[in-house]
Amino acid sequence: MKQRIEKRGGKRLTLDVAICTYGREGIHRVASMLLPPQEEVSYVVSWQLHEGCLLPDSIATRSDVTVARLDVAGLSNNRNNAIAHCSSDLVLIADDDLKYYADSFSNVIKAFEDDPQMDLATFRVSFPNPKHYPGDGVELRNPLPKGYFVTSMEIAFRRLSAGDLRFNPMLGIGAPELLCGEEELFVNEAIKKGLRCRHIARNICDHASLTSGDKISKGIVMGQGYVIVHLYPVSGFPRLILKAYRMSKTKAIGFPTALYYLFKGALTRT
């Protein structure tokens, strides 16, 4: 087993890339995104809808890849299963459709080595649509910097510092009603636990498709309503009205419909 310790005597931190996937096509996407083996890096894959599927040889023959099969639905459950099987110093959240660069993981490791007091970091990802990010080194507090929303594959954290921090299984793709927002509340909970969280202005991967939060649906709108009132417990409900107005300006959804589902999500108990 690889030695997994803090950087002492010239030894680097180790990193687990926690990848979520499902089905046969998903596990083959994972196989195509793996980088050549790196001494400090391992992959932990949580695999849903795996029944009757065989592991590709390119995964089965690699000692740096662990596959944990999961029979429970929901993306947050999948992420939590991956985290539970991690054992490195650092955990980087990942999906099965990312393109990493040769120096992606070493840059993540270096960011934590350069700041031993940092418990969680969000990095930058290249998306089809431009995304607003905070400045380099900005401390993340509640609420997050204006205009910034967190995407899962941007998040890395120290495993021991995080402790029992997990994604809310009632939020995210595959959840009963609230189909987004689990990433922002994950970071929100980290901050509430007293973890030191920062944004690092370093691009670590490409994501070729739109994220679920870029798409308008009842579940997405409800999830956004839930997140707003949890991030802004005092001013949350007036913010729902403003959010509905802004959504209606995009022509993707009418103001009454947006307002209804935002409030429905805000009042949902998990």
PDB file of C-alpha atoms in Angstrom:
ATOM      1  CA  MET A   1       0.000   0.000   0.000  1.00  0.00           C
ATOM      2  CA  LYS A   2       1.187   3.479  -0.844  1.00  0.00           C
ATOM      3  CA  GLN A   3       2.437   5.480   2.141  1.00  0.00           C
ATOM      4  CA  ARG A   4      -0.035   8.302   2.827  1.00  0.00           C
ATOM      5  CA  ILE A   5       1.376  10.965   5.122  1.00  0.00           C
ATOM      6  CA  GLU A   6       1.725  14.742   5.328  1.00  0.00           C
ATOM      7  CA  LYS A   7       4.695  16.283   3.597  1.00  0.00           C
ATOM      8  CA  ARG A   8       7.599  15.533   5.923  1.00  0.00           C
ATOM      9  CA  GLY A   9      11.216  14.981   5.010  1.00  0.00           C
ATOM     10  CA  GLY A  10      10.557  15.762   1.340  1.00  0.00           C
ATOM     11  CA  LYS A  11       7.590  13.382   0.970  1.00  0.00           C
ATOM     12  CA  ARG A  12       4.586  14.814  -0.828  1.00  0.00           C
ATOM     13  CA  LEU A  13       0.947  14.656   0.157  1.00  0.00           C
ATOM     14  CA  THR A  14      -1.055  11.922  -1.538  1.00  0.00           C
ATOM     15  CA  LEU A  15      -4.275  12.447  -3.483  1.00  0.00           C
ATOM     16  CA  ASP A  16      -7.328  10.313  -4.193  1.00  0.00           C
ATOM     17  CA  VAL A  17      -9.389  11.334  -7.234  1.00  0.00           C
ATOM     18  CA  ALA A  18     -12.944  10.377  -6.203  1.00  0.00           C
ATOM     19  CA  ILE A  19     -14.804   9.648  -9.461  1.00  0.00           C
ATOM     20  CA  CYS A  20     -18.544   8.978  -9.715  1.00  0.00           C
ATOM     21  CA  THR A  21     -19.958   6.987 -12.609  1.00  0.00           C
ATOM     22  CA  TYR A  22     -22.814   4.666 -13.554  1.00  0.00           C
ATOM     23  CA  GLY A  23     -23.493   1.939 -16.113  1.00  0.00           C
ATOM     24  CA  ARG A  24     -21.268   0.349 -18.731  1.00  0.00           C
ATOM     25  CA  GLU A  25     -20.700   3.516 -20.745  1.00  0.00           C
ATOM     26  CA  GLY A  26     -19.768   5.402 -17.595  1.00  0.00           C
ATOM     27  CA  ILE A  27     -17.040   3.006 -16.518  1.00  0.00           C
ATOM     28  CA  HIS A  28     -15.563   3.172 -20.029  1.00  0.00           C
ATOM     29  CA  ARG A  29     -15.552   6.979 -19.787  1.00  0.00           C
ATOM     30  CA  VAL A  30     -13.581   6.605 -16.567  1.00  0.00           C
ATOM     31  CA  ALA A  31     -11.079   4.368 -18.323  1.00  0.00           C
ATOM     32  CA  SER A  32     -10.507   6.991 -21.015  1.00  0.00           C
ATOM     33  CA  MET A  33      -9.908   9.854 -18.542  1.00  0.00           C
ATOM     34  CA  LEU A  34      -7.233   8.201 -16.365  1.00  0.00           C
ATOM     35  CA  LEU A  35      -3.780   9.738 -16.595  1.00  0.00           C
ATOM     36  CA  PRO A  36      -0.606   7.638 -16.606  1.00  0.00           C
ATOM     37  CA  PRO A  37       0.241   6.439 -13.067  1.00  0.00           C
ATOM     38  CA  GLN A  38       1.683   9.058 -10.730  1.00  0.00           C
ATOM     39  CA  GLU A  39       3.374   8.108  -7.477  1.00  0.00           C
ATOM     40  CA  GLU A  40       1.228  10.295  -5.189  1.00  0.00           C
ATOM     41  CA  VAL A  41      -2.106   9.796  -7.009  1.00  0.00           C
ATOM     42  CA  SER A  42      -4.783   7.106  -6.761  1.00  0.00           C
ATOM     43  CA  TYR A  43      -8.287   6.854  -8.221  1.00  0.00           C
ATOM     44  CA  VAL A  44     -11.357   5.781  -6.260  1.00  0.00           C
ATOM     45  CA  VAL A  45     -14.344   5.053  -8.510  1.00  0.00           C
ATOM     46  CA  SER A  46     -17.882   4.702  -7.154  1.00  0.00           C
ATOM     47  CA  TRP A  47     -19.928   2.780  -9.733  1.00  0.00           C
ATOM     48  CA  GLN A  48     -23.744   2.665  -9.821  1.00  0.00           C
ATOM     49  CA  LEU A  49     -25.852   0.565 -12.240  1.00  0.00           C
ATOM     50  CA  HIS A  50     -22.992  -1.891 -12.566  1.00  0.00           C
ATOM     51  CA  GLU A  51     -25.042  -5.092 -12.787  1.00  0.00           C
ATOM     52  CA  GLY A  52     -23.809  -7.395 -15.547  1.00  0.00           C
ATOM     53  CA  CYS A  53     -20.965  -5.046 -16.467  1.00  0.00           C
ATOM     54  CA  LEU A  54     -17.314  -6.013 -16.561  1.00  0.00           C
ATOM     55  CA  LEU A  55     -14.458  -3.693 -15.689  1.00  0.00           C
ATOM     56  CA  PRO A  56     -12.432  -2.601 -18.721  1.00  0.00           C
ATOM     57  CA  ASP A  57      -8.980  -4.187 -18.716  1.00  0.00           C
ATOM     58  CA  SER A  58      -7.423  -0.720 -18.638  1.00  0.00           C
ATOM     59  CA  ILE A  59      -8.958  -0.260 -15.158  1.00  0.00           C
ATOM     60  CA  ALA A  60      -8.770  -3.837 -13.848  1.00  0.00           C
ATOM     61  CA  THR A  61      -5.022  -4.026 -14.454  1.00  0.00           C
ATOM     62  CA  ARG A  62      -4.147  -0.775 -12.683  1.00  0.00           C
ATOM     63  CA  SER A  63      -3.078  -0.993  -9.048  1.00  0.00           C
ATOM     64  CA  ASP A  64      -3.757   2.733  -8.531  1.00  0.00           C
ATOM     65  CA  VAL A  65      -7.509   2.356  -9.213  1.00  0.00           C
ATOM     66  CA  THR A  66     -10.068   1.158  -6.644  1.00  0.00           C
ATOM     67  CA  VAL A  67     -13.649   0.491  -7.798  1.00  0.00           C
ATOM     68  CA  ALA A  68     -16.438   0.504  -5.191  1.00  0.00           C
ATOM     69  CA  ARG A  69     -19.767  -0.700  -6.582  1.00  0.00           C
ATOM     70  CA  LEU A  70     -22.931   0.919  -5.232  1.00  0.00           C
ATOM     71  CA  ASP A  71     -26.524  -0.312  -5.442  1.00  0.00           C
ATOM     72  CA  VAL A  72     -28.174   2.873  -4.119  1.00  0.00           C
ATOM     73  CA  ALA A  73     -29.336   5.639  -6.518  1.00  0.00           C
ATOM     74  CA  GLY A  74     -28.485   9.334  -6.325  1.00  0.00           C
ATOM     75  CA  LEU A  75     -25.372  11.305  -7.242  1.00  0.00           C
ATOM     76  CA  SER A  76     -24.764  12.493  -3.670  1.00  0.00           C
ATOM     77  CA  ASN A  77     -24.868   8.875  -2.465  1.00  0.00           C
ATOM     78  CA  ASN A  78     -22.385   8.021  -5.198  1.00  0.00           C
ATOM     79  CA  ARG A  79     -20.020  10.824  -4.130  1.00  0.00           C
ATOM     80  CA  ASN A  80     -20.301   9.832  -0.480  1.00  0.00           C
ATOM     81  CA  ASN A  81     -19.477   6.224  -1.359  1.00  0.00           C
ATOM     82  CA  ALA A  82     -16.359   7.343  -3.214  1.00  0.00           C
ATOM     83  CA  ILE A  83     -15.258   9.531  -0.295  1.00  0.00           C
ATOM     84  CA  ALA A  84     -15.825   6.669   2.163  1.00  0.00           C
ATOM     85  CA  HIS A  85     -13.346   4.516   0.218  1.00  0.00           C
ATOM     86  CA  CYS A  86     -10.639   7.192   0.044  1.00  0.00           C
ATOM     87  CA  SER A  87      -7.532   6.854   2.198  1.00  0.00           C
ATOM     88  CA  SER A  88      -5.111   9.487   0.867  1.00  0.00           C
ATOM     89  CA  ASP A  89      -4.273  12.809   2.499  1.00  0.00           C
ATOM     90  CA  LEU A  90      -6.312  14.746  -0.053  1.00  0.00           C
ATOM     91  CA  VAL A  91      -9.558  14.031  -1.918  1.00  0.00           C
ATOM     92  CA  LEU A  92     -10.450  15.621  -5.257  1.00  0.00           C
ATOM     93  CA  ILE A  93     -14.100  15.299  -6.334  1.00  0.00           C
ATOM     94  CA  ALA A  94     -14.514  14.203  -9.965  1.00  0.00           C
ATOM     95  CA  ASP A  95     -17.038  13.111 -12.581  1.00  0.00           C
ATOM     96  CA  ASP A  96     -16.484  10.581 -15.360  1.00  0.00           C
ATOM     97  CA  ASP A  97     -16.425  13.080 -18.247  1.00  0.00           C
ATOM     98  CA  LEU A  98     -13.482  15.310 -17.356  1.00  0.00           C
ATOM     99  CA  LYS A  99     -10.210  15.908 -19.138  1.00  0.00           C
ATOM    100  CA  TYR A 100      -7.310  16.427 -16.773  1.00  0.00           C
ATOM    101  CA  TYR A 101      -3.945  17.905 -17.706  1.00  0.00           C
ATOM    102  CA  ALA A 102      -0.574  16.310 -17.074  1.00  0.00           C
ATOM    103  CA  ASP A 103       0.058  18.658 -14.138  1.00  0.00           C
ATOM    104  CA  SER A 104      -3.511  18.823 -12.744  1.00  0.00           C
ATOM    105  CA  PHE A 105      -2.976  16.595  -9.739  1.00  0.00           C
ATOM    106  CA  SER A 106       0.481  17.869  -8.878  1.00  0.00           C
ATOM    107  CA  ASN A 107      -0.952  21.395  -8.879  1.00  0.00           C
ATOM    108  CA  VAL A 108      -3.719  20.371  -6.478  1.00  0.00           C
ATOM    109  CA  ILE A 109      -1.195  18.723  -4.170  1.00  0.00           C
ATOM    110  CA  LYS A 110       1.137  21.731  -4.333  1.00  0.00           C
ATOM    111  CA  ALA A 111      -1.669  24.139  -3.391  1.00  0.00           C
ATOM    112  CA  PHE A 112      -2.223  22.257  -0.122  1.00  0.00           C
ATOM    113  CA  GLU A 113       1.487  21.842   0.532  1.00  0.00           C
ATOM    114  CA  ASP A 114       2.013  25.576   0.058  1.00  0.00           C
ATOM    115  CA  ASP A 115      -0.734  26.346   2.605  1.00  0.00           C
ATOM    116  CA  PRO A 116      -0.678  23.745   5.406  1.00  0.00           C
ATOM    117  CA  GLN A 117      -3.583  25.519   7.160  1.00  0.00           C
ATOM    118  CA  MET A 118      -5.930  25.191   4.186  1.00  0.00           C
ATOM    119  CA  ASP A 119      -8.508  22.430   4.687  1.00  0.00           C
ATOM    120  CA  LEU A 120     -10.605  22.794   1.524  1.00  0.00           C
ATOM    121  CA  ALA A 121      -9.956  24.451  -1.816  1.00  0.00           C
ATOM    122  CA  THR A 122     -12.011  25.141  -4.888  1.00  0.00           C
ATOM    123  CA  PHE A 123     -10.143  25.282  -8.183  1.00  0.00           C
ATOM    124  CA  ARG A 124     -11.145  26.375 -11.665  1.00  0.00           C
ATOM    125  CA  VAL A 125     -12.655  24.278 -14.450  1.00  0.00           C
ATOM    126  CA  SER A 126     -12.989  25.138 -18.131  1.00  0.00           C
ATOM    127  CA  PHE A 127     -16.710  24.970 -19.061  1.00  0.00           C
ATOM    128  CA  PRO A 128     -18.452  25.583 -22.418  1.00  0.00           C
ATOM    129  CA  ASN A 129     -20.003  28.728 -20.919  1.00  0.00           C
ATOM    130  CA  PRO A 130     -17.809  31.280 -19.115  1.00  0.00           C
ATOM    131  CA  LYS A 131     -18.058  31.114 -15.329  1.00  0.00           C
ATOM    132  CA  HIS A 132     -17.345  33.778 -12.727  1.00  0.00           C
ATOM    133  CA  TYR A 133     -14.675  32.869 -10.168  1.00  0.00           C
ATOM    134  CA  PRO A 134     -13.292  34.718  -7.127  1.00  0.00           C
ATOM    135  CA  GLY A 135      -9.728  36.015  -7.084  1.00  0.00           C
ATOM    136  CA  ASP A 136      -6.748  33.815  -6.292  1.00  0.00           C
ATOM    137  CA  GLY A 137      -6.420  32.962  -2.615  1.00  0.00           C
ATOM    138  CA  VAL A 138      -9.783  34.429  -1.625  1.00  0.00           C
ATOM    139  CA  GLU A 139     -11.019  33.017   1.675  1.00  0.00           C
ATOM    140  CA  LEU A 140     -14.396  31.325   1.221  1.00  0.00           C
ATOM    141  CA  ARG A 141     -16.928  32.343   3.840  1.00  0.00           C
ATOM    142  CA  ASN A 142     -20.703  32.193   4.171  1.00  0.00           C
ATOM    143  CA  PRO A 143     -22.157  33.494   1.960  1.00  0.00           C
ATOM    144  CA  LEU A 144     -19.791  32.738  -0.913  1.00  0.00           C
ATOM    145  CA  PRO A 145     -18.394  35.606  -3.014  1.00  0.00           C
ATOM    146  CA  LYS A 146     -21.051  37.326  -5.116  1.00  0.00           C
ATOM    147  CA  GLY A 147     -21.717  35.630  -8.436  1.00  0.00           C
ATOM    148  CA  TYR A 148     -19.783  32.460  -7.546  1.00  0.00           C
ATOM    149  CA  PHE A 149     -21.434  29.047  -7.332  1.00  0.00           C
ATOM    150  CA  VAL A 150     -19.489  25.886  -6.618  1.00  0.00           C
ATOM    151  CA  THR A 151     -19.315  22.941  -9.004  1.00  0.00           C
ATOM    152  CA  SER A 152     -18.382  19.543  -7.592  1.00  0.00           C
ATOM    153  CA  MET A 153     -15.281  18.880  -9.687  1.00  0.00           C
ATOM    154  CA  GLU A 154     -13.735  22.107  -8.372  1.00  0.00           C
ATOM    155  CA  ILE A 155     -13.599  20.796  -4.785  1.00  0.00           C
ATOM    156  CA  ALA A 156     -10.586  19.252  -3.057  1.00  0.00           C
ATOM    157  CA  PHE A 157     -10.103  18.810   0.682  1.00  0.00           C
ATOM    158  CA  ARG A 158      -7.956  17.258   3.376  1.00  0.00           C
ATOM    159  CA  ARG A 159      -9.602  13.964   4.224  1.00  0.00           C
ATOM    160  CA  LEU A 160      -8.862  13.992   7.945  1.00  0.00           C
ATOM    161  CA  SER A 161      -9.883  17.644   8.352  1.00  0.00           C
ATOM    162  CA  ALA A 162     -13.226  16.970   6.659  1.00  0.00           C
ATOM    163  CA  GLY A 163     -14.074  14.155   9.053  1.00  0.00           C
ATOM    164  CA  ASP A 164     -17.702  13.138   8.509  1.00  0.00           C
ATOM    165  CA  LEU A 165     -18.438  15.941   6.027  1.00  0.00           C
ATOM    166  CA  ARG A 166     -20.560  14.493   3.229  1.00  0.00           C
ATOM    167  CA  PHE A 167     -22.943  15.527   0.438  1.00  0.00           C
ATOM    168  CA  ASN A 168     -26.622  15.752   1.379  1.00  0.00           C
ATOM    169  CA  PRO A 169     -28.272  12.706  -0.284  1.00  0.00           C
ATOM    170  CA  MET A 170     -31.559  14.630  -0.555  1.00  0.00           C
ATOM    171  CA  LEU A 171     -29.932  17.004  -3.056  1.00  0.00           C
ATOM    172  CA  GLY A 172     -28.420  16.419  -6.479  1.00  0.00           C
ATOM    173  CA  ILE A 173     -29.179  14.347  -9.559  1.00  0.00           C
ATOM    174  CA  GLY A 174     -31.233  11.296  -8.630  1.00  0.00           C
ATOM    175  CA  ALA A 175     -32.584  12.835  -5.419  1.00  0.00           C
ATOM    176  CA  PRO A 176     -36.371  12.796  -4.890  1.00  0.00           C
ATOM    177  CA  GLU A 177     -37.022  16.497  -5.650  1.00  0.00           C
ATOM    178  CA  LEU A 178     -34.028  18.827  -5.169  1.00  0.00           C
ATOM    179  CA  LEU A 179     -31.799  18.149  -8.146  1.00  0.00           C
ATOM    180  CA  CYS A 180     -28.959  20.591  -7.501  1.00  0.00           C
ATOM    181  CA  GLY A 181     -27.200  22.563  -4.778  1.00  0.00           C
ATOM    182  CA  GLU A 182     -25.340  19.763  -3.005  1.00  0.00           C
ATOM    183  CA  GLU A 183     -21.928  21.254  -3.864  1.00  0.00           C
ATOM    184  CA  GLU A 184     -22.634  24.703  -2.436  1.00  0.00           C
ATOM    185  CA  LEU A 185     -24.075  23.260   0.752  1.00  0.00           C
ATOM    186  CA  PHE A 186     -21.087  20.915   1.065  1.00  0.00           C
ATOM    187  CA  VAL A 187     -18.759  23.926   1.091  1.00  0.00           C
ATOM    188  CA  ASN A 188     -21.209  25.817   3.304  1.00  0.00           C
ATOM    189  CA  GLU A 189     -21.089  23.018   5.873  1.00  0.00           C
ATOM    190  CA  ALA A 190     -17.289  22.906   5.693  1.00  0.00           C
ATOM    191  CA  ILE A 191     -17.129  26.604   6.534  1.00  0.00           C
ATOM    192  CA  LYS A 192     -19.651  26.180   9.373  1.00  0.00           C
ATOM    193  CA  LYS A 193     -17.484  23.369  10.783  1.00  0.00           C
ATOM    194  CA  GLY A 194     -14.589  25.815  10.993  1.00  0.00           C
ATOM    195  CA  LEU A 195     -12.578  24.464   8.076  1.00  0.00           C
ATOM    196  CA  ARG A 196     -10.341  27.012   6.343  1.00  0.00           C
ATOM    197  CA  CYS A 197     -11.545  27.201   2.749  1.00  0.00           C
ATOM    198  CA  ARG A 198      -9.945  29.123  -0.107  1.00  0.00           C
ATOM    199  CA  HIS A 199     -10.295  29.547  -3.849  1.00  0.00           C
ATOM    200  CA  ILE A 200      -7.209  28.766  -5.904  1.00  0.00           C
ATOM    201  CA  ALA A 201      -7.155  30.425  -9.343  1.00  0.00           C
ATOM    202  CA  ARG A 202      -5.725  27.414 -11.132  1.00  0.00           C
ATOM    203  CA  ASN A 203      -7.480  25.528 -13.940  1.00  0.00           C
ATOM    204  CA  ILE A 204      -7.371  21.781 -13.284  1.00  0.00           C
ATOM    205  CA  CYS A 205      -9.578  20.205 -15.975  1.00  0.00           C
ATOM    206  CA  ASP A 206     -11.939  20.652 -18.919  1.00  0.00           C
ATOM    207  CA  HIS A 207     -15.652  19.840 -18.736  1.00  0.00           C
ATOM    208  CA  ALA A 208     -17.052  19.702 -22.252  1.00  0.00           C
ATOM    209  CA  SER A 209     -20.784  19.589 -21.420  1.00  0.00           C
ATOM    210  CA  LEU A 210     -23.113  21.839 -19.468  1.00  0.00           C
ATOM    211  CA  THR A 211     -23.557  21.084 -15.775  1.00  0.00           C
ATOM    212  CA  SER A 212     -26.977  20.184 -14.378  1.00  0.00           C
ATOM    213  CA  GLY A 213     -27.250  23.640 -12.811  1.00  0.00           C
ATOM    214  CA  ASP A 214     -27.141  25.224 -16.283  1.00  0.00           C
ATOM    215  CA  LYS A 215     -30.406  23.509 -17.244  1.00  0.00           C
ATOM    216  CA  ILE A 216     -33.854  24.689 -16.184  1.00  0.00           C
ATOM    217  CA  SER A 217     -36.243  22.101 -14.755  1.00  0.00           C
ATOM    218  CA  LYS A 218     -38.622  21.865 -11.809  1.00  0.00           C
ATOM    219  CA  GLY A 219     -36.066  19.960  -9.727  1.00  0.00           C
ATOM    220  CA  ILE A 220     -33.245  22.387 -10.537  1.00  0.00           C
ATOM    221  CA  VAL A 221     -35.362  25.413  -9.613  1.00  0.00           C
ATOM    222  CA  MET A 222     -36.488  23.755  -6.385  1.00  0.00           C
ATOM    223  CA  GLY A 223     -32.897  22.942  -5.511  1.00  0.00           C
ATOM    224  CA  GLN A 224     -31.884  26.552  -6.060  1.00  0.00           C
ATOM    225  CA  GLY A 225     -34.691  27.707  -3.777  1.00  0.00           C
ATOM    226  CA  TYR A 226     -33.552  25.324  -1.053  1.00  0.00           C
ATOM    227  CA  VAL A 227     -29.956  26.531  -1.311  1.00  0.00           C
ATOM    228  CA  ILE A 228     -30.859  30.233  -1.250  1.00  0.00           C
ATOM    229  CA  VAL A 229     -32.748  30.067   2.044  1.00  0.00           C
ATOM    230  CA  HIS A 230     -30.016  27.955   3.636  1.00  0.00           C
ATOM    231  CA  LEU A 231     -27.210  30.266   2.544  1.00  0.00           C
ATOM    232  CA  TYR A 232     -29.205  33.379   3.459  1.00  0.00           C
ATOM    233  CA  PRO A 233     -31.374  32.488   6.476  1.00  0.00           C
ATOM    234  CA  VAL A 234     -32.340  36.139   7.101  1.00  0.00           C
ATOM    235  CA  SER A 235     -32.823  37.520   3.596  1.00  0.00           C
ATOM    236  CA  GLY A 236     -33.514  34.251   1.782  1.00  0.00           C
ATOM    237  CA  PHE A 237     -37.189  34.675   0.953  1.00  0.00           C
ATOM    238  CA  PRO A 238     -36.872  38.184  -0.587  1.00  0.00           C
ATOM    239  CA  ARG A 239     -33.970  36.765  -2.596  1.00  0.00           C
ATOM    240  CA  LEU A 240     -36.300  34.108  -4.012  1.00  0.00           C
ATOM    241  CA  ILE A 241     -38.441  36.827  -5.584  1.00  0.00           C
ATOM    242  CA  LEU A 242     -35.371  38.458  -7.141  1.00  0.00           C
ATOM    243  CA  LYS A 243     -34.144  35.054  -8.344  1.00  0.00           C
ATOM    244  CA  ALA A 244     -37.512  34.312  -9.985  1.00  0.00           C
ATOM    245  CA  TYR A 245     -37.421  37.679 -11.739  1.00  0.00           C
ATOM    246  CA  ARG A 246     -33.912  37.084 -13.069  1.00  0.00           C
ATOM    247  CA  MET A 247     -34.824  33.594 -14.247  1.00  0.00           C
ATOM    248  CA  SER A 248     -37.863  34.939 -16.079  1.00  0.00           C
ATOM    249  CA  LYS A 249     -35.675  37.431 -17.939  1.00  0.00           C
ATOM    250  CA  THR A 250     -33.870  34.540 -19.623  1.00  0.00           C
ATOM    251  CA  LYS A 251     -37.190  33.443 -21.206  1.00  0.00           C
ATOM    252  CA  ALA A 252     -36.470  29.873 -20.061  1.00  0.00           C
ATOM    253  CA  ILE A 253     -39.196  29.946 -17.421  1.00  0.00           C
ATOM    254  CA  GLY A 254     -42.039  32.304 -16.492  1.00  0.00           C
ATOM    255  CA  PHE A 255     -41.921  34.398 -13.323  1.00  0.00           C
ATOM    256  CA  PRO A 256     -44.939  32.747 -11.574  1.00  0.00           C
ATOM    257  CA  THR A 257     -43.641  29.248 -12.317  1.00  0.00           C
ATOM    258  CA  ALA A 258     -40.119  30.081 -11.177  1.00  0.00           C
ATOM    259  CA  LEU A 259     -41.396  31.702  -7.995  1.00  0.00           C
ATOM    260  CA  TYR A 260     -43.663  28.741  -7.201  1.00  0.00           C
ATOM    261  CA  TYR A 261     -40.894  26.141  -7.492  1.00  0.00           C
ATOM    262  CA  LEU A 262     -38.301  28.323  -5.742  1.00  0.00           C
ATOM    263  CA  PHE A 263     -40.626  28.658  -2.747  1.00  0.00           C
ATOM    264  CA  LYS A 264     -41.563  24.975  -2.899  1.00  0.00           C
ATOM    265  CA  GLY A 265     -37.880  24.050  -2.772  1.00  0.00           C
ATOM    266  CA  ALA A 266     -37.200  26.555   0.007  1.00  0.00           C
ATOM    267  CA  LEU A 267     -39.906  24.966   2.152  1.00  0.00           C
ATOM    268  CA  THR A 268     -38.791  21.375   1.512  1.00  0.00           C
ATOM    269  CA  ARG A 269     -37.482  19.544   4.540  1.00  0.00           C
ATOM    270  CA  THR A 270     -34.537  17.154   4.231  1.00  0.00           C
TER     271      THR A 270
END
